[in-house]
JSON list of C-alpha atoms in Angstrom, two decimals:
[
{"chain": "R", "resi": 1, "resn": "MET", "atom": "CA", "xyz": [29.25, -7.96, -2.66]},
{"chain": "R", "resi": 2, "resn": "SER", "atom": "CA", "xyz": [26.99, -9.22, 0.25]},
{"chain": "R", "resi": 3, "resn": "ALA", "atom": "CA", "xyz": [23.61, -10.40, -0.66]},
{"chain": "R", "resi": 4, "resn": "ILE", "atom": "CA", "xyz": [22.11, -7.43, 1.54]},
{"chain": "R", "resi": 5, "resn": "SER", "atom": "CA", "xyz": [23.96, -4.92, -0.60]},
{"chain": "R", "resi": 6, "resn": "ALA", "atom": "CA", "xyz": [23.17, -6.61, -3.76]},
{"chain": "R", "resi": 7, "resn": "MET", "atom": "CA", "xyz": [19.32, -6.70, -2.96]},
{"chain": "R", "resi": 8, "resn": "PHE", "atom": "CA", "xyz": [19.44, -3.15, -1.73]},
{"chain": "R", "resi": 9, "resn": "ASN", "atom": "CA", "xyz": [21.17, -1.87, -4.91]},
{"chain": "R", "resi": 10, "resn": "TYR", "atom": "CA", "xyz": [18.58, -3.90, -6.94]},
{"chain": "R", "resi": 11, "resn": "LEU", "atom": "CA", "xyz": [15.72, -2.65, -5.23]},
{"chain": "R", "resi": 12, "resn": "SER", "atom": "CA", "xyz": [17.01, 1.11, -5.13]},
{"chain": "R", "resi": 13, "resn": "LYS", "atom": "CA", "xyz": [17.10, 1.11, -8.90]},
{"chain": "R", "resi": 14, "resn": "GLY", "atom": "CA", "xyz": [13.19, 0.90, -8.76]},
{"chain": "R", "resi": 15, "resn": "ASN", "atom": "CA", "xyz": [13.06, -2.74, -9.20]},
{"chain": "R", "resi": 16, "resn": "SER", "atom": "CA", "xyz": [10.81, -5.29, -7.51]},
{"chain": "R", "resi": 17, "resn": "VAL", "atom": "CA", "xyz": [11.71, -8.90, -6.84]},
{"chain": "R", "resi": 18, "resn": "THR", "atom": "CA", "xyz": [9.72, -11.94, -5.92]},
{"chain": "R", "resi": 19, "resn": "THR", "atom": "CA", "xyz": [11.10, -14.53, -3.48]},
{"chain": "R", "resi": 20, "resn": "LYS", "atom": "CA", "xyz": [12.00, -16.88, -6.33]},
{"chain": "R", "resi": 21, "resn": "GLN", "atom": "CA", "xyz": [13.83, -14.38, -8.29]},
{"chain": "R", "resi": 22, "resn": "ALA", "atom": "CA", "xyz": [15.56, -13.22, -5.06]},
{"chain": "R", "resi": 23, "resn": "ARG", "atom": "CA", "xyz": [16.76, -16.68, -4.40]},
{"chain": "R", "resi": 24, "resn": "THR", "atom": "CA", "xyz": [18.53, -16.87, -7.92]},
{"chain": "R", "resi": 25, "resn": "LEU", "atom": "CA", "xyz": [19.85, -13.23, -7.97]},
{"chain": "R", "resi": 26, "resn": "PHE", "atom": "CA", "xyz": [21.32, -13.01, -4.61]},
{"chain": "R", "resi": 27, "resn": "LYS", "atom": "CA", "xyz": [22.10, -16.90, -4.23]},
{"chain": "R", "resi": 28, "resn": "VAL", "atom": "CA", "xyz": [20.25, -17.02, -0.75]},
{"chain": "R", "resi": 29, "resn": "GLU", "atom": "CA", "xyz": [17.77, -19.70, 0.71]},
{"chain": "R", "resi": 30, "resn": "ASN", "atom": "CA", "xyz": [15.97, -17.54, 3.16]},
{"chain": "R", "resi": 31, "resn": "VAL", "atom": "CA", "xyz": [14.78, -14.23, 1.38]},
{"chain": "R", "resi": 32, "resn": "SER", "atom": "CA", "xyz": [12.58, -13.25, 4.31]},
{"chain": "R", "resi": 33, "resn": "ASP", "atom": "CA", "xyz": [15.82, -13.06, 6.53]},
{"chain": "R", "resi": 34, "resn": "LEU", "atom": "CA", "xyz": [17.42, -10.85, 3.97]},
{"chain": "R", "resi": 35, "resn": "VAL", "atom": "CA", "xyz": [14.44, -8.49, 4.03]},
{"chain": "R", "resi": 36, "resn": "TYR", "atom": "CA", "xyz": [14.46, -8.53, 7.82]},
{"chain": "R", "resi": 37, "resn": "ARG", "atom": "CA", "xyz": [18.10, -7.55, 8.11]},
{"chain": "R", "resi": 38, "resn": "LEU", "atom": "CA", "xyz": [17.61, -4.97, 5.57]},
{"chain": "R", "resi": 39, "resn": "ARG", "atom": "CA", "xyz": [14.57, -3.53, 7.52]},
{"chain": "R", "resi": 40, "resn": "GLY", "atom": "CA", "xyz": [16.96, -3.64, 10.57]},
{"chain": "R", "resi": 41, "resn": "GLU", "atom": "CA", "xyz": [19.24, -1.35, 8.79]},
{"chain": "R", "resi": 42, "resn": "GLY", "atom": "CA", "xyz": [16.20, 1.24, 8.57]},
{"chain": "R", "resi": 43, "resn": "VAL", "atom": "CA", "xyz": [15.54, 0.53, 4.80]},
{"chain": "R", "resi": 44, "resn": "SER", "atom": "CA", "xyz": [11.84, 0.62, 4.10]},
{"chain": "R", "resi": 45, "resn": "VAL", "atom": "CA", "xyz": [11.28, -2.73, 2.28]},
{"chain": "R", "resi": 46, "resn": "TYR", "atom": "CA", "xyz": [7.52, -3.29, 1.33]},
{"chain": "R", "resi": 47, "resn": "THR", "atom": "CA", "xyz": [6.19, -6.86, 0.95]},
{"chain": "R", "resi": 48, "resn": "ASN", "atom": "CA", "xyz": [3.29, -7.50, -1.33]},
{"chain": "R", "resi": 49, "resn": "ARG", "atom": "CA", "xyz": [1.31, -10.37, -2.24]},
{"chain": "R", "resi": 50, "resn": "VAL", "atom": "CA", "xyz": [1.37, -11.09, -6.06]},
{"chain": "R", "resi": 51, "resn": "THR", "atom": "CA", "xyz": [0.31, -13.61, -8.61]},
{"chain": "R", "resi": 52, "resn": "THR", "atom": "CA", "xyz": [2.79, -14.68, -11.22]},
{"chain": "R", "resi": 53, "resn": "SER", "atom": "CA", "xyz": [1.87, -15.26, -14.75]},
{"chain": "R", "resi": 54, "resn": "ARG", "atom": "CA", "xyz": [1.69, -18.84, -14.06]},
{"chain": "R", "resi": 55, "resn": "GLY", "atom": "CA", "xyz": [-1.04, -18.30, -11.41]},
{"chain": "R", "resi": 56, "resn": "GLU", "atom": "CA", "xyz": [1.24, -18.83, -8.39]},
{"chain": "R", "resi": 57, "resn": "LYS", "atom": "CA", "xyz": [0.93, -16.74, -5.35]},
{"chain": "R", "resi": 58, "resn": "THR", "atom": "CA", "xyz": [4.13, -15.31, -3.78]},
{"chain": "R", "resi": 59, "resn": "PHE", "atom": "CA", "xyz": [5.60, -12.29, -2.34]},
{"chain": "R", "resi": 60, "resn": "ALA", "atom": "CA", "xyz": [7.28, -9.45, -4.23]},
{"chain": "R", "resi": 61, "resn": "TYR", "atom": "CA", "xyz": [9.47, -6.83, -2.25]},
{"chain": "R", "resi": 62, "resn": "ARG", "atom": "CA", "xyz": [10.01, -3.42, -3.11]},
{"chain": "R", "resi": 63, "resn": "LEU", "atom": "CA", "xyz": [11.42, -0.12, -1.73]},
{"chain": "R", "resi": 64, "resn": "GLY", "atom": "CA", "xyz": [9.05, 2.59, -0.66]},
{"chain": "R", "resi": 65, "resn": "ASN", "atom": "CA", "xyz": [9.18, 5.73, 1.12]},
{"chain": "R", "resi": 66, "resn": "PRO", "atom": "CA", "xyz": [9.04, 5.24, 5.00]},
{"chain": "R", "resi": 67, "resn": "SER", "atom": "CA", "xyz": [5.95, 6.27, 6.71]},
{"chain": "R", "resi": 68, "resn": "GLU", "atom": "CA", "xyz": [5.89, 8.95, 9.47]},
{"chain": "R", "resi": 69, "resn": "GLN", "atom": "CA", "xyz": [5.04, 6.11, 11.84]},
{"chain": "R", "resi": 70, "resn": "PHE", "atom": "CA", "xyz": [8.00, 3.71, 10.54]},
{"chain": "R", "resi": 71, "resn": "LEU", "atom": "CA", "xyz": [10.21, 6.60, 11.09]},
{"chain": "R", "resi": 72, "resn": "LYS", "atom": "CA", "xyz": [9.02, 7.40, 14.37]},
{"chain": "R", "resi": 73, "resn": "TYR", "atom": "CA", "xyz": [9.38, 3.85, 15.76]},
{"chain": "R", "resi": 74, "resn": "LEU", "atom": "CA", "xyz": [13.04, 3.64, 14.33]},
{"chain": "R", "resi": 75, "resn": "ASP", "atom": "CA", "xyz": [13.91, 7.08, 15.83]},
{"chain": "R", "resi": 76, "resn": "SER", "atom": "CA", "xyz": [12.62, 5.85, 19.29]},
{"chain": "R", "resi": 77, "resn": "GLY", "atom": "CA", "xyz": [14.47, 2.55, 19.10]},
{"chain": "R", "resi": 78, "resn": "HIS", "atom": "CA", "xyz": [11.58, 0.31, 18.38]},
{"chain": "R", "resi": 79, "resn": "ILE", "atom": "CA", "xyz": [12.93, -1.68, 15.63]},
{"chain": "R", "resi": 80, "resn": "ALA", "atom": "CA", "xyz": [10.44, -4.48, 15.65]},
{"chain": "R", "resi": 81, "resn": "ARG", "atom": "CA", "xyz": [7.42, -2.08, 15.72]},
{"chain": "R", "resi": 82, "resn": "ALA", "atom": "CA", "xyz": [8.73, -0.25, 12.76]},
{"chain": "R", "resi": 83, "resn": "ARG", "atom": "CA", "xyz": [9.14, -3.45, 10.78]},
{"chain": "R", "resi": 84, "resn": "LYS", "atom": "CA", "xyz": [5.47, -4.29, 11.51]},
{"chain": "R", "resi": 85, "resn": "THR", "atom": "CA", "xyz": [4.19, -1.28, 9.93]},
{"chain": "R", "resi": 86, "resn": "LEU", "atom": "CA", "xyz": [5.80, -2.54, 6.50]},
{"chain": "R", "resi": 87, "resn": "TYR", "atom": "CA", "xyz": [3.93, -5.83, 6.96]},
{"chain": "R", "resi": 88, "resn": "ARG", "atom": "CA", "xyz": [0.34, -4.22, 7.01]},
{"chain": "R", "resi": 89, "resn": "ASP", "atom": "CA", "xyz": [-0.41, -4.66, 3.28]},
{"chain": "R", "resi": 90, "resn": "ALA", "atom": "CA", "xyz": [0.89, -8.36, 3.00]},
{"chain": "R", "resi": 91, "resn": "ILE", "atom": "CA", "xyz": [-1.66, -11.14, 3.01]},
{"chain": "R", "resi": 92, "resn": "ALA", "atom": "CA", "xyz": [-0.95, -14.00, 5.68]},
{"chain": "R", "resi": 93, "resn": "VAL", "atom": "CA", "xyz": [-0.11, -17.34, 4.10]},
{"chain": "R", "resi": 94, "resn": "LYS", "atom": "CA", "xyz": [-1.57, -20.26, 5.73]},
{"chain": "R", "resi": 95, "resn": "MET", "atom": "CA", "xyz": [0.54, -23.31, 5.85]},
{"chain": "R", "resi": 96, "resn": "SER", "atom": "CA", "xyz": [-1.11, -26.75, 5.24]},
{"chain": "R", "resi": 97, "resn": "ALA", "atom": "CA", "xyz": [0.29, -29.78, 7.07]}
]
């Protein structure tokens, strides 16, 4: 089973998964690429900023119902715009040098 299929099956059971959990469960390094590819298939994966029990900030991914705007962009072939509608609730992370 591919990592994309495994992640989709896991999320479709109502689970959410953090970046660290996804790396372990699906044996991938680049979780954001996995989510990007799922979104490209028309799957409504939402990104949320969460704080773990250890106080670390990370991203958690979950499935949600696609918004009308997401479906409108997807139907008209504007995949990039459709993806952007799923990022709106995520908080930007600043990278330090």
